[in-house]
mmCIF file of N, CA and C in Angstrom:
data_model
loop_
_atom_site.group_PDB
_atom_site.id
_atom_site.type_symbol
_atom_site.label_atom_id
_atom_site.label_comp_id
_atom_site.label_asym_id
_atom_site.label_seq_id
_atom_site.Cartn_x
_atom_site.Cartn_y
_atom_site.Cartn_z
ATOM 1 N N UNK A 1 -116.564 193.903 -174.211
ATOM 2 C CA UNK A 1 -115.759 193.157 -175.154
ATOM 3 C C UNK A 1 -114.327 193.014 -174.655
ATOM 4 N N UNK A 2 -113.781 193.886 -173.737
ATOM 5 C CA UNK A 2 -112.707 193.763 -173.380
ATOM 6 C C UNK A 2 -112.336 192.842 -172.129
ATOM 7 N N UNK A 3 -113.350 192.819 -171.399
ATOM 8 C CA UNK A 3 -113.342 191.775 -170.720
ATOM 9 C C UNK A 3 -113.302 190.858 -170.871
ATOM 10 N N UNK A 4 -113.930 190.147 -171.955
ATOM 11 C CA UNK A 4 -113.844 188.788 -172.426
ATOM 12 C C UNK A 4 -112.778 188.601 -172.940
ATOM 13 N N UNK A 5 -112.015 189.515 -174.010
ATOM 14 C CA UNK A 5 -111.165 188.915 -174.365
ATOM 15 C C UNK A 5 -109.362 189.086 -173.083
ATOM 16 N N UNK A 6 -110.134 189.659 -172.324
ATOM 17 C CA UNK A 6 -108.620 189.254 -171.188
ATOM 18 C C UNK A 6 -109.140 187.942 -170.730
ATOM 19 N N UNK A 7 -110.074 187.609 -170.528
ATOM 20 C CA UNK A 7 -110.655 186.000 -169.839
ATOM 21 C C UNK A 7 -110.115 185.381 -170.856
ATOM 22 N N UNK A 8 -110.364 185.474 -171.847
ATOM 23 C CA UNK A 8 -110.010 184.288 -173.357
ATOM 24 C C UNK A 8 -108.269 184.107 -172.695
ATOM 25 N N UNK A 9 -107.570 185.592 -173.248
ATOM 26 C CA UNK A 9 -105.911 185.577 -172.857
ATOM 27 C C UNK A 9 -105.728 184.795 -171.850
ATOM 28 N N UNK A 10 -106.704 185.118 -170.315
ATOM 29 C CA UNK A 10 -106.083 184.937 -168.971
ATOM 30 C C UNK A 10 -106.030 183.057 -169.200
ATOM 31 N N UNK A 11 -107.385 182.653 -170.030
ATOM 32 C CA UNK A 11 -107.572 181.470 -169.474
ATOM 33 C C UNK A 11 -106.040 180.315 -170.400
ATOM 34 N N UNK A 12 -106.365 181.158 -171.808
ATOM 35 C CA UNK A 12 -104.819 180.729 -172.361
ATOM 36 C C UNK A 12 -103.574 180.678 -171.576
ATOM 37 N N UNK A 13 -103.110 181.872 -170.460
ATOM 38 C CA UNK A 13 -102.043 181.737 -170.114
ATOM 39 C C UNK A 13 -102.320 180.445 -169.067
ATOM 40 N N UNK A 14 -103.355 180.495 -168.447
ATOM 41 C CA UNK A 14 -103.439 179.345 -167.613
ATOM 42 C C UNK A 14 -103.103 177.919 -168.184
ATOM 43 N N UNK A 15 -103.526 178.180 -169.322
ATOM 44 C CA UNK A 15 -103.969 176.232 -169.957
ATOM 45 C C UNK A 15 -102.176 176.095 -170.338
ATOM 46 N N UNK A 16 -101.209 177.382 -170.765
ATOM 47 C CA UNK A 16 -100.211 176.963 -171.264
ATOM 48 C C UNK A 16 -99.346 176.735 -169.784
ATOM 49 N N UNK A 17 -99.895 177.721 -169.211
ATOM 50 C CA UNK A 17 -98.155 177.142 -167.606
ATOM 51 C C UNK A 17 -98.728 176.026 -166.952
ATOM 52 N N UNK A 18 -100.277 175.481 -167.106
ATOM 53 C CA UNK A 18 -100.630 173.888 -166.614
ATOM 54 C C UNK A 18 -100.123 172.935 -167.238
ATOM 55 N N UNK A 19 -99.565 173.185 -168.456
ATOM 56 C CA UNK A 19 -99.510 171.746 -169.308
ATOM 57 C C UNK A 19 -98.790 170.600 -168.708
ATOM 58 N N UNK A 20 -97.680 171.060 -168.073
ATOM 59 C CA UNK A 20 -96.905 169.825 -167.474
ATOM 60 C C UNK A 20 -96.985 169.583 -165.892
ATOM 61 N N UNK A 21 -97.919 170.211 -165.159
ATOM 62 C CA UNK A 21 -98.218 170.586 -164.111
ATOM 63 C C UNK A 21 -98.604 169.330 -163.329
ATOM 64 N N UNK A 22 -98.831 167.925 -164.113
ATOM 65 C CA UNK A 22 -98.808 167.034 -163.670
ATOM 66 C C UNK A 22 -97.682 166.141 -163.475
ATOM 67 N N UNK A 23 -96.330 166.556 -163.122
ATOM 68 C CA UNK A 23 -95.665 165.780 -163.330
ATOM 69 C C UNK A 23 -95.243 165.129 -161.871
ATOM 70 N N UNK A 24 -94.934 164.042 -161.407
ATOM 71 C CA UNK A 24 -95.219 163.946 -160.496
ATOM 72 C C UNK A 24 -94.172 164.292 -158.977
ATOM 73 N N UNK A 25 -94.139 163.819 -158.047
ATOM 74 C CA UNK A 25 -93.232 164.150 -157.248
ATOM 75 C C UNK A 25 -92.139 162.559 -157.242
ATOM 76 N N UNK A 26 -90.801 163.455 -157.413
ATOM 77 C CA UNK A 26 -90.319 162.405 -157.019
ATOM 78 C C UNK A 26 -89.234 161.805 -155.424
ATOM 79 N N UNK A 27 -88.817 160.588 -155.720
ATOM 80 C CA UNK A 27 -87.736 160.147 -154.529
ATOM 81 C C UNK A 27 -86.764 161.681 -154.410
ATOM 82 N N UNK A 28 -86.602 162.085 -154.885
ATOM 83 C CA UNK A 28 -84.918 163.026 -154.576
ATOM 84 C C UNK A 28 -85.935 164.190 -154.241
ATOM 85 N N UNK A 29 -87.180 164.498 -154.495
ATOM 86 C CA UNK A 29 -87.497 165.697 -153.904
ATOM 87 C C UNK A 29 -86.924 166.750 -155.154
ATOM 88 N N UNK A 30 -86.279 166.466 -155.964
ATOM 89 C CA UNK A 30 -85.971 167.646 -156.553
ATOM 90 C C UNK A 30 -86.645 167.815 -157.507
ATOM 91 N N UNK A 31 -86.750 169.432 -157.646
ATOM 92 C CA UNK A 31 -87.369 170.333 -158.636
ATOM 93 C C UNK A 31 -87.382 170.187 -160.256
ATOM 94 N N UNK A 32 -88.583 169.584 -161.250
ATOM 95 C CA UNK A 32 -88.263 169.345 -162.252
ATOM 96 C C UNK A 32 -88.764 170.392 -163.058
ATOM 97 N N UNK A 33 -89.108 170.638 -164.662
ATOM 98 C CA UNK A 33 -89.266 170.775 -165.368
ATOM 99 C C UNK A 33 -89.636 170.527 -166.725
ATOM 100 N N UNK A 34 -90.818 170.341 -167.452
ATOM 101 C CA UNK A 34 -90.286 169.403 -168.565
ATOM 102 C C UNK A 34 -89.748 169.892 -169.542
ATOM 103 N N UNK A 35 -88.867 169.717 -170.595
ATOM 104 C CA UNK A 35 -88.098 170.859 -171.783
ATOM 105 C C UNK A 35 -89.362 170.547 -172.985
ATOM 106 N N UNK A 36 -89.063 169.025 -173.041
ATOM 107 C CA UNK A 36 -88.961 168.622 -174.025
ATOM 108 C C UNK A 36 -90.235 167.327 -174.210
ATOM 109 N N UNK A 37 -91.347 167.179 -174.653
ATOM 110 C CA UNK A 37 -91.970 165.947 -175.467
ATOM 111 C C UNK A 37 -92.442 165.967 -176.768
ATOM 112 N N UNK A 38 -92.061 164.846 -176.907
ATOM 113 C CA UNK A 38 -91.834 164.300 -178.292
ATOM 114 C C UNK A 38 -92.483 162.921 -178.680
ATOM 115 N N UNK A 39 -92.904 162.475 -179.953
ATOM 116 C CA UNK A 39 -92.935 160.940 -180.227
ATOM 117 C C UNK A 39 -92.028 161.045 -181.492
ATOM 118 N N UNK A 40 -91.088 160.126 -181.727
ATOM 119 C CA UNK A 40 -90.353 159.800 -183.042
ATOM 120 C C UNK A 40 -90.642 158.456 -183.236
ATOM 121 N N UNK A 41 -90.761 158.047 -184.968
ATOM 122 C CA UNK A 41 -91.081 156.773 -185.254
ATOM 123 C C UNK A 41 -89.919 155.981 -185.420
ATOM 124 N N UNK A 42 -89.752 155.287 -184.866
ATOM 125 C CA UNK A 42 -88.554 154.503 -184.567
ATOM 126 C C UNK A 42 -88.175 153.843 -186.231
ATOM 127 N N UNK A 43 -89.039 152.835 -186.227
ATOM 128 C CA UNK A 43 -89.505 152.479 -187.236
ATOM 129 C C UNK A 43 -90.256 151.836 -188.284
ATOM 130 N N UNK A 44 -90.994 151.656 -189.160
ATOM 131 C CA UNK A 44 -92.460 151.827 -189.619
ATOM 132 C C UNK A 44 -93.386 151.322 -188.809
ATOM 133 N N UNK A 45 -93.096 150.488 -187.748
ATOM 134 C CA UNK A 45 -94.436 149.851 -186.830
ATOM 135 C C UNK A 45 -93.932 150.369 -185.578
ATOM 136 N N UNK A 46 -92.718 150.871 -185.190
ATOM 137 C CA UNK A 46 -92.823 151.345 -183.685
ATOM 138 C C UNK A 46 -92.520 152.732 -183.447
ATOM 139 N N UNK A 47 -93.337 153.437 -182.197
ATOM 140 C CA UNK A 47 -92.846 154.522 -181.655
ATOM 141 C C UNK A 47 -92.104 154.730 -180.521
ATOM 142 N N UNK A 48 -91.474 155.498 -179.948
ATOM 143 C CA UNK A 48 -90.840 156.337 -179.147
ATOM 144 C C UNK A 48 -91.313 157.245 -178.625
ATOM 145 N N UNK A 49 -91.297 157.685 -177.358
ATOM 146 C CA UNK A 49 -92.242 158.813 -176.607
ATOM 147 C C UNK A 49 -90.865 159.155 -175.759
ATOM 148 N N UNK A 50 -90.052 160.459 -176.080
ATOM 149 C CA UNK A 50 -89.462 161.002 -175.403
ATOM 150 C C UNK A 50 -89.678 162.313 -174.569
ATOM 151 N N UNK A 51 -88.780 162.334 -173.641
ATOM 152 C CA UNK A 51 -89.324 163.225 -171.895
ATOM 153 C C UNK A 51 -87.706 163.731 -172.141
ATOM 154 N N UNK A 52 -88.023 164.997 -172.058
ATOM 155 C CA UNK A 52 -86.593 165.593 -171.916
ATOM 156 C C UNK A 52 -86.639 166.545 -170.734
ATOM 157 N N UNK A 53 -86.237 166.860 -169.164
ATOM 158 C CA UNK A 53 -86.839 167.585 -168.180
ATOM 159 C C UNK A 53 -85.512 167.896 -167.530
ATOM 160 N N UNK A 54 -85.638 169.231 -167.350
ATOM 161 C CA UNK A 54 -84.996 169.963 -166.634
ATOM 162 C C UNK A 54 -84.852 169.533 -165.173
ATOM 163 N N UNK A 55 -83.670 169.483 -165.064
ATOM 164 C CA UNK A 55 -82.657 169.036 -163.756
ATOM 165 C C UNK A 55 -81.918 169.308 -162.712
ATOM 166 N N UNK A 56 -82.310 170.885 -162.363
ATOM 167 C CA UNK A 56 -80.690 171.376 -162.372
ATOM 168 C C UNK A 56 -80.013 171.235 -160.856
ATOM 169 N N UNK A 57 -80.818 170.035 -160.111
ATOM 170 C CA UNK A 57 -80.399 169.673 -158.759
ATOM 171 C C UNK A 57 -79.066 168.414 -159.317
ATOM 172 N N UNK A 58 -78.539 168.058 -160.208
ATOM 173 C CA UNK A 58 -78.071 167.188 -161.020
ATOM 174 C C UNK A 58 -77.013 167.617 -161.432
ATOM 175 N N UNK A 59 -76.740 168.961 -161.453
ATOM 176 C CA UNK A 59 -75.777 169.632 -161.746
ATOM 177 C C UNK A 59 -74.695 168.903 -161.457
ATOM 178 N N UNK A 60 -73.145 168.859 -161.595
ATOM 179 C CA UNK A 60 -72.285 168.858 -161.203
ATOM 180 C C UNK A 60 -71.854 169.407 -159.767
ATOM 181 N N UNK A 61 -71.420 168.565 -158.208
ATOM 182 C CA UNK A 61 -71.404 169.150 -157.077
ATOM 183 C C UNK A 61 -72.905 169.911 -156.739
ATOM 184 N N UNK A 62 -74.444 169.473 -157.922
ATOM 185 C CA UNK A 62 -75.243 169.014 -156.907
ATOM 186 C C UNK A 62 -75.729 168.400 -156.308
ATOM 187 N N UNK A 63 -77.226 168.237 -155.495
ATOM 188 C CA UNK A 63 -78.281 168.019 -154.544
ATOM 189 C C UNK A 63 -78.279 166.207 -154.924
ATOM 190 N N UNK A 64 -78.294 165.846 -156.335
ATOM 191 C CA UNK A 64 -78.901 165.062 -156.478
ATOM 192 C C UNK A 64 -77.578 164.041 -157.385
ATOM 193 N N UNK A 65 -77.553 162.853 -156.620
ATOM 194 C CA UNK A 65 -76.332 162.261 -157.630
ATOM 195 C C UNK A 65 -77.111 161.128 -158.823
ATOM 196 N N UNK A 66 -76.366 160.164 -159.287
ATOM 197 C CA UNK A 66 -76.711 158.884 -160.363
ATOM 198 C C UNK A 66 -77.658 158.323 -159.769
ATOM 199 N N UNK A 67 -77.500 157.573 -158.467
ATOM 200 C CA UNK A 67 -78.861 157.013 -158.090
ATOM 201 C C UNK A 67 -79.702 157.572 -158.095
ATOM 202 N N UNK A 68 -79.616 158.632 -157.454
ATOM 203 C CA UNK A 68 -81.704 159.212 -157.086
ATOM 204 C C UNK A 68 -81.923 159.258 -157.998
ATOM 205 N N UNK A 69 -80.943 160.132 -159.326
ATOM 206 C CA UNK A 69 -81.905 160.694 -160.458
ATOM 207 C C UNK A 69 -82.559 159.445 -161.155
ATOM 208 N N UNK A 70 -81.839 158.015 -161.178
ATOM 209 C CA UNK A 70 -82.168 157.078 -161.465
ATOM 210 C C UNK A 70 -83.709 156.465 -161.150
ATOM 211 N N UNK A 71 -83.602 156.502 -160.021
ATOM 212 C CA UNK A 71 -84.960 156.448 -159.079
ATOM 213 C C UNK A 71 -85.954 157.649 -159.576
ATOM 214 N N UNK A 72 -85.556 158.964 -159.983
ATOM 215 C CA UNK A 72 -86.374 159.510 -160.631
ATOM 216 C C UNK A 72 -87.183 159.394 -161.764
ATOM 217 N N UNK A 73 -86.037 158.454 -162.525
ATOM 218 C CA UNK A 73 -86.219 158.462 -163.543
ATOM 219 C C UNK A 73 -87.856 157.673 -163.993
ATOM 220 N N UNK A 74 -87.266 156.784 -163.349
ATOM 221 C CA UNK A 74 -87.899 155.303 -162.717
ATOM 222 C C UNK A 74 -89.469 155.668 -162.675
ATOM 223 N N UNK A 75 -89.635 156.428 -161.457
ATOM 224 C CA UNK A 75 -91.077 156.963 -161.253
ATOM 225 C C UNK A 75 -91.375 158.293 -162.284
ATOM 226 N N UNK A 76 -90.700 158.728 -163.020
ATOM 227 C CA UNK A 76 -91.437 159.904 -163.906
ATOM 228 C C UNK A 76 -92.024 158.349 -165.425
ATOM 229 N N UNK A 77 -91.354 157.474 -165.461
ATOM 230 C CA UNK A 77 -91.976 156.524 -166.056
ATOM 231 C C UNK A 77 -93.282 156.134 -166.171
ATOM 232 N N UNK A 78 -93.031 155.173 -164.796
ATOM 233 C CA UNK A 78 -94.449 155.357 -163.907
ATOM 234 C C UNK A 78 -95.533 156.065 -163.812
ATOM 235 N N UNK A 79 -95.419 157.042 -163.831
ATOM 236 C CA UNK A 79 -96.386 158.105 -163.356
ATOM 237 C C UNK A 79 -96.455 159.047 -164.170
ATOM 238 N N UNK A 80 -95.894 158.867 -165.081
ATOM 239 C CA UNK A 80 -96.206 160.090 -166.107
ATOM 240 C C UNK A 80 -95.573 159.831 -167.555
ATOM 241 N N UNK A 81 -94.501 159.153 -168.129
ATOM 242 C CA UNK A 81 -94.854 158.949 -169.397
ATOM 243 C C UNK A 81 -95.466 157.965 -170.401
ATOM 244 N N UNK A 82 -95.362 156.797 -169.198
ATOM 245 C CA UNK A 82 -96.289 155.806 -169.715
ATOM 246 C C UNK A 82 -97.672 155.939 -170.054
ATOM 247 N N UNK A 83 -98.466 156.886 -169.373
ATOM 248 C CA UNK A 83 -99.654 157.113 -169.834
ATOM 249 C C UNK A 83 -99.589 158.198 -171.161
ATOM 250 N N UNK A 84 -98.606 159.280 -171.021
ATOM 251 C CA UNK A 84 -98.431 159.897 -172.017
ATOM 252 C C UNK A 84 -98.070 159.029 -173.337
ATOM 253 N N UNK A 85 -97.108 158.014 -173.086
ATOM 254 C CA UNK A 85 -96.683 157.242 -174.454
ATOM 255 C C UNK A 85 -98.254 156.413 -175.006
ATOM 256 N N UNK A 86 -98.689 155.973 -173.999
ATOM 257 C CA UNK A 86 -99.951 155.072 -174.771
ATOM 258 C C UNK A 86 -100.902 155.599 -174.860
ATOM 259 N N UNK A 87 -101.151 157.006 -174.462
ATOM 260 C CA UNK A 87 -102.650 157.682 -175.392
ATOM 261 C C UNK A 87 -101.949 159.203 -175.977
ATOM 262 N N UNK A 88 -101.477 158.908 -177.169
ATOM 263 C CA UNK A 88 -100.905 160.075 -177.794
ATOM 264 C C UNK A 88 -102.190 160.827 -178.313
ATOM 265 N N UNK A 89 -101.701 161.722 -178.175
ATOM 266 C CA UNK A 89 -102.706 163.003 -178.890
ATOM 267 C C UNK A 89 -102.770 163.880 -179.996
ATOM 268 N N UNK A 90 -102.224 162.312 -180.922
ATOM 269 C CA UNK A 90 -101.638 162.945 -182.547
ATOM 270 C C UNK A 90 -102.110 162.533 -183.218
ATOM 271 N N UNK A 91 -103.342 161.571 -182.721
ATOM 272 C CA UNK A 91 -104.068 160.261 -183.458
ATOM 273 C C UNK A 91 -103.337 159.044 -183.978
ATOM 274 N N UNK A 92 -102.141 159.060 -183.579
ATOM 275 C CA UNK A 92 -101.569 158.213 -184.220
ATOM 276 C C UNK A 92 -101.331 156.994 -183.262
ATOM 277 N N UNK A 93 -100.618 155.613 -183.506
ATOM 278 C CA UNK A 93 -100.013 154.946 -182.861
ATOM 279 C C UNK A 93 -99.539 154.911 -181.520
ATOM 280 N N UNK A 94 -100.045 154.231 -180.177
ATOM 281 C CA UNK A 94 -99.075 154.585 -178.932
ATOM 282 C C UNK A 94 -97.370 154.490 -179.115
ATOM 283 N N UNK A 95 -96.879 154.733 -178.442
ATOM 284 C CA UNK A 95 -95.559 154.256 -178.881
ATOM 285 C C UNK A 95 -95.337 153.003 -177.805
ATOM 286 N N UNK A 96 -94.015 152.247 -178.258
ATOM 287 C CA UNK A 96 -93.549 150.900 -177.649
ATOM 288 C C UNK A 96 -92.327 151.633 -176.625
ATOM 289 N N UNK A 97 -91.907 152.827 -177.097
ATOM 290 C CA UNK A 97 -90.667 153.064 -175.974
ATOM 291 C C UNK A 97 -90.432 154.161 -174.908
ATOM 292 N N UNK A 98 -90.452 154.176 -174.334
ATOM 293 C CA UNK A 98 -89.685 155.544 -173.547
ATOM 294 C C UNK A 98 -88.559 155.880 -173.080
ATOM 295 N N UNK A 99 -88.167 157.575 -173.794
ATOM 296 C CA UNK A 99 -86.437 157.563 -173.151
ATOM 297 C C UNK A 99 -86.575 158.655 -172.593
ATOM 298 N N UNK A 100 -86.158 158.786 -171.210
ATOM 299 C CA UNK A 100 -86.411 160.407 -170.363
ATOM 300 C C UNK A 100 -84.719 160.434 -170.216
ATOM 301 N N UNK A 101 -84.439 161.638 -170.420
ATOM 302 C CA UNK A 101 -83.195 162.262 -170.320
ATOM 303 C C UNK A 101 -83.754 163.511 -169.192
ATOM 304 N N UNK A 102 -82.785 163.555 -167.721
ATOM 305 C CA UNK A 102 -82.995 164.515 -166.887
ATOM 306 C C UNK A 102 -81.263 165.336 -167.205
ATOM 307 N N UNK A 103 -81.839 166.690 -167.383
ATOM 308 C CA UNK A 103 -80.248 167.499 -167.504
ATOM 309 C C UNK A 103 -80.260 168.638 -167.260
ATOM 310 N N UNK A 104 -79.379 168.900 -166.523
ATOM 311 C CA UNK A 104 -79.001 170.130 -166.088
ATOM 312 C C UNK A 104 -79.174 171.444 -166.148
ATOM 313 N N UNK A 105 -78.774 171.312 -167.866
ATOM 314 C CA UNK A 105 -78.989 172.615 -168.848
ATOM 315 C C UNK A 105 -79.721 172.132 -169.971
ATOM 316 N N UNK A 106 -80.628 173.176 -170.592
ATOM 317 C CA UNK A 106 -81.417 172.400 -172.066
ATOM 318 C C UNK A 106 -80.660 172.208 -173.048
ATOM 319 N N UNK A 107 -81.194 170.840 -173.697
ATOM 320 C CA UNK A 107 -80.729 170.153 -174.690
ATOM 321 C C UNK A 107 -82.161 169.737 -175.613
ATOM 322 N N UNK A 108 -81.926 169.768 -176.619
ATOM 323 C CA UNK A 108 -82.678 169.240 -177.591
ATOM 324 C C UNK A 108 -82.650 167.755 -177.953
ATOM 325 N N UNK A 109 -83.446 167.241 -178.179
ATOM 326 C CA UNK A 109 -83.503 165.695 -178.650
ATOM 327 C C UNK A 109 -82.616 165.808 -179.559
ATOM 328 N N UNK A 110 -81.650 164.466 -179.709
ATOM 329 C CA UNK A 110 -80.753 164.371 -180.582
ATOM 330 C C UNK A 110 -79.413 165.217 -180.874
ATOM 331 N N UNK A 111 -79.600 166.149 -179.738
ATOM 332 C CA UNK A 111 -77.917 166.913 -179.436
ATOM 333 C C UNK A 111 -77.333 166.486 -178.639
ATOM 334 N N UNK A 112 -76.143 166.810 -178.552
ATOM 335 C CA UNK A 112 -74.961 166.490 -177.680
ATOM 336 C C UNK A 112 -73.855 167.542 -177.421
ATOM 337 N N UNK A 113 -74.191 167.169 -176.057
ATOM 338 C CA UNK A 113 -73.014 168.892 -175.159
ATOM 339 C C UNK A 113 -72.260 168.183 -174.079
ATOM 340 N N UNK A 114 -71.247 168.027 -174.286
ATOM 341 C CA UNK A 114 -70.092 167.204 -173.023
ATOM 342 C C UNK A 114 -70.185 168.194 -171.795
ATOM 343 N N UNK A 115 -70.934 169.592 -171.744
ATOM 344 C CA UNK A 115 -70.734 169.940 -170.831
ATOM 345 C C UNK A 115 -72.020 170.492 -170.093
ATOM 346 N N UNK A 116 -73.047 169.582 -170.441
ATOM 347 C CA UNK A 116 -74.533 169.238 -169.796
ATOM 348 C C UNK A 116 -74.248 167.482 -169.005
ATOM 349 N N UNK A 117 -74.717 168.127 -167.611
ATOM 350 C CA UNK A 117 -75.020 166.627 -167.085
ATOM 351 C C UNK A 117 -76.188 165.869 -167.323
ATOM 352 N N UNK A 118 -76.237 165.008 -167.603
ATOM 353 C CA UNK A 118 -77.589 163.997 -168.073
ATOM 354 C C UNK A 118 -77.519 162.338 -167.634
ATOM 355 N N UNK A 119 -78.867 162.407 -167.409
ATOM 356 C CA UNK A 119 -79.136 160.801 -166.920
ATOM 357 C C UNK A 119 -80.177 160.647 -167.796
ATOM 358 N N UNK A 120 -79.937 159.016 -168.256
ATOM 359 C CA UNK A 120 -80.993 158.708 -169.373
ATOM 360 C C UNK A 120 -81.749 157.538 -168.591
ATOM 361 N N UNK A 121 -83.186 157.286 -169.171
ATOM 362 C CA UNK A 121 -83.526 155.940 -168.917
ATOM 363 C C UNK A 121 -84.106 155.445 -170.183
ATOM 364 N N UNK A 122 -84.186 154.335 -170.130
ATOM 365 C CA UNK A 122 -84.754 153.888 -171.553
ATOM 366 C C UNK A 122 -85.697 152.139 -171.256
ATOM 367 N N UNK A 123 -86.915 152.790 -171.853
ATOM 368 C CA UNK A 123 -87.903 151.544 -171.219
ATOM 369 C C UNK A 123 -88.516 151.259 -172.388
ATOM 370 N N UNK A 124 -88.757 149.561 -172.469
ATOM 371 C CA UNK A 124 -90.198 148.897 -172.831
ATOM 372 C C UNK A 124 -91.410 148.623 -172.511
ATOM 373 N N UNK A 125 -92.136 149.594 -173.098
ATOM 374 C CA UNK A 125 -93.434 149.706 -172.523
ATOM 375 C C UNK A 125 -94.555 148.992 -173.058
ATOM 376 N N UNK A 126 -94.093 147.709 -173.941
ATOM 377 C CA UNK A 126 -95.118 147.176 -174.718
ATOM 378 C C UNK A 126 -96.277 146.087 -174.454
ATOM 379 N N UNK A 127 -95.577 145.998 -172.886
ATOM 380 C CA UNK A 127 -96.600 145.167 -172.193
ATOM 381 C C UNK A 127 -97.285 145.921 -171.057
ATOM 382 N N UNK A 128 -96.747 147.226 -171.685
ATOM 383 C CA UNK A 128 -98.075 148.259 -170.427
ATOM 384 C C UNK A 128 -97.327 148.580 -169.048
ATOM 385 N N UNK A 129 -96.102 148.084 -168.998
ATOM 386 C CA UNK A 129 -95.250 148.353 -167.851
ATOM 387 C C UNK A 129 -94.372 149.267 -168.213
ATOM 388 N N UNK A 130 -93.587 149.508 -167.388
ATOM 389 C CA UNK A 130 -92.086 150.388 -167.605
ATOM 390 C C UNK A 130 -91.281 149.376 -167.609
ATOM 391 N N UNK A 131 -90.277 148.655 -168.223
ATOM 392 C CA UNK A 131 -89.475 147.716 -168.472
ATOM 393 C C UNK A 131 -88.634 148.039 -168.580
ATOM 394 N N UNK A 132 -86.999 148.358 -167.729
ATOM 395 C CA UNK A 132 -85.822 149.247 -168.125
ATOM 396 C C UNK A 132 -85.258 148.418 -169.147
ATOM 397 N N UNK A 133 -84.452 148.931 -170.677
ATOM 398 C CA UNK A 133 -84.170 147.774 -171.139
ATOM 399 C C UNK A 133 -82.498 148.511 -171.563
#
């Protein structure tokens, strides 16, 4: 009996440090994280699928400046929240938008710290593309 239930635990800890394990590689090479996903209803007919991911090559005097992370941004779109935004797993509605914020230090959706670096992107995804808008 004890065996099984460390397999049950072991396989839990596995399924929780995989969850974002797909995220993909990007242009800058640098090391991500994800903090933060979310869907918020924008409003009564549209959603939002936000990506909030740890950055910390972005830092201030670091690795990674405005462009790349830009270019990061770009392909974490691509490759990873667009499919997340259009098959949600809440039963509900895909969403129409995506906003990935890459930063430094964690932040919560909808806070604000002047002394976190952050790059935002913000896309229309309603024709199945990434659309910067």
């Amino acid at each position: 009996m004890n065996v099984t239930s460390h397999i049950v635990a072991f396989t839990g800890l596995v399924l929780g440090t995989t969850a974002y394990a797909d995220l993909p590689p990007v242009p800058s090479g640098q090391s991500l994280e994800v903090f933060e996903e979310t869907f918020h209803t924008t409003t009564p007919t549209r959603r939002q699928f936000y990506l909030g991911i740890l950055a910390p090559a972005i830092t201030e005097g670091g690795e990674v400046g405005f462009e790349a992370a830009n270019a990061d941004i770009d392909v974490l779109c691509e490759d990873y929240a667009l499919n997340k935004a259009q098959n949600p797993n809440d039963g509900l509605d895909a969403a129409h938008e995506v906003v990935i914020r890459l930063m430094d230090k964690p932040i919560k959706y909808g806070d604000s710290n002047p002394d976190i670096r952050q790059y935002m992107g913000f896309y229309d995804i309603s024709e199945g593309l990434c659309e910067w808008h």
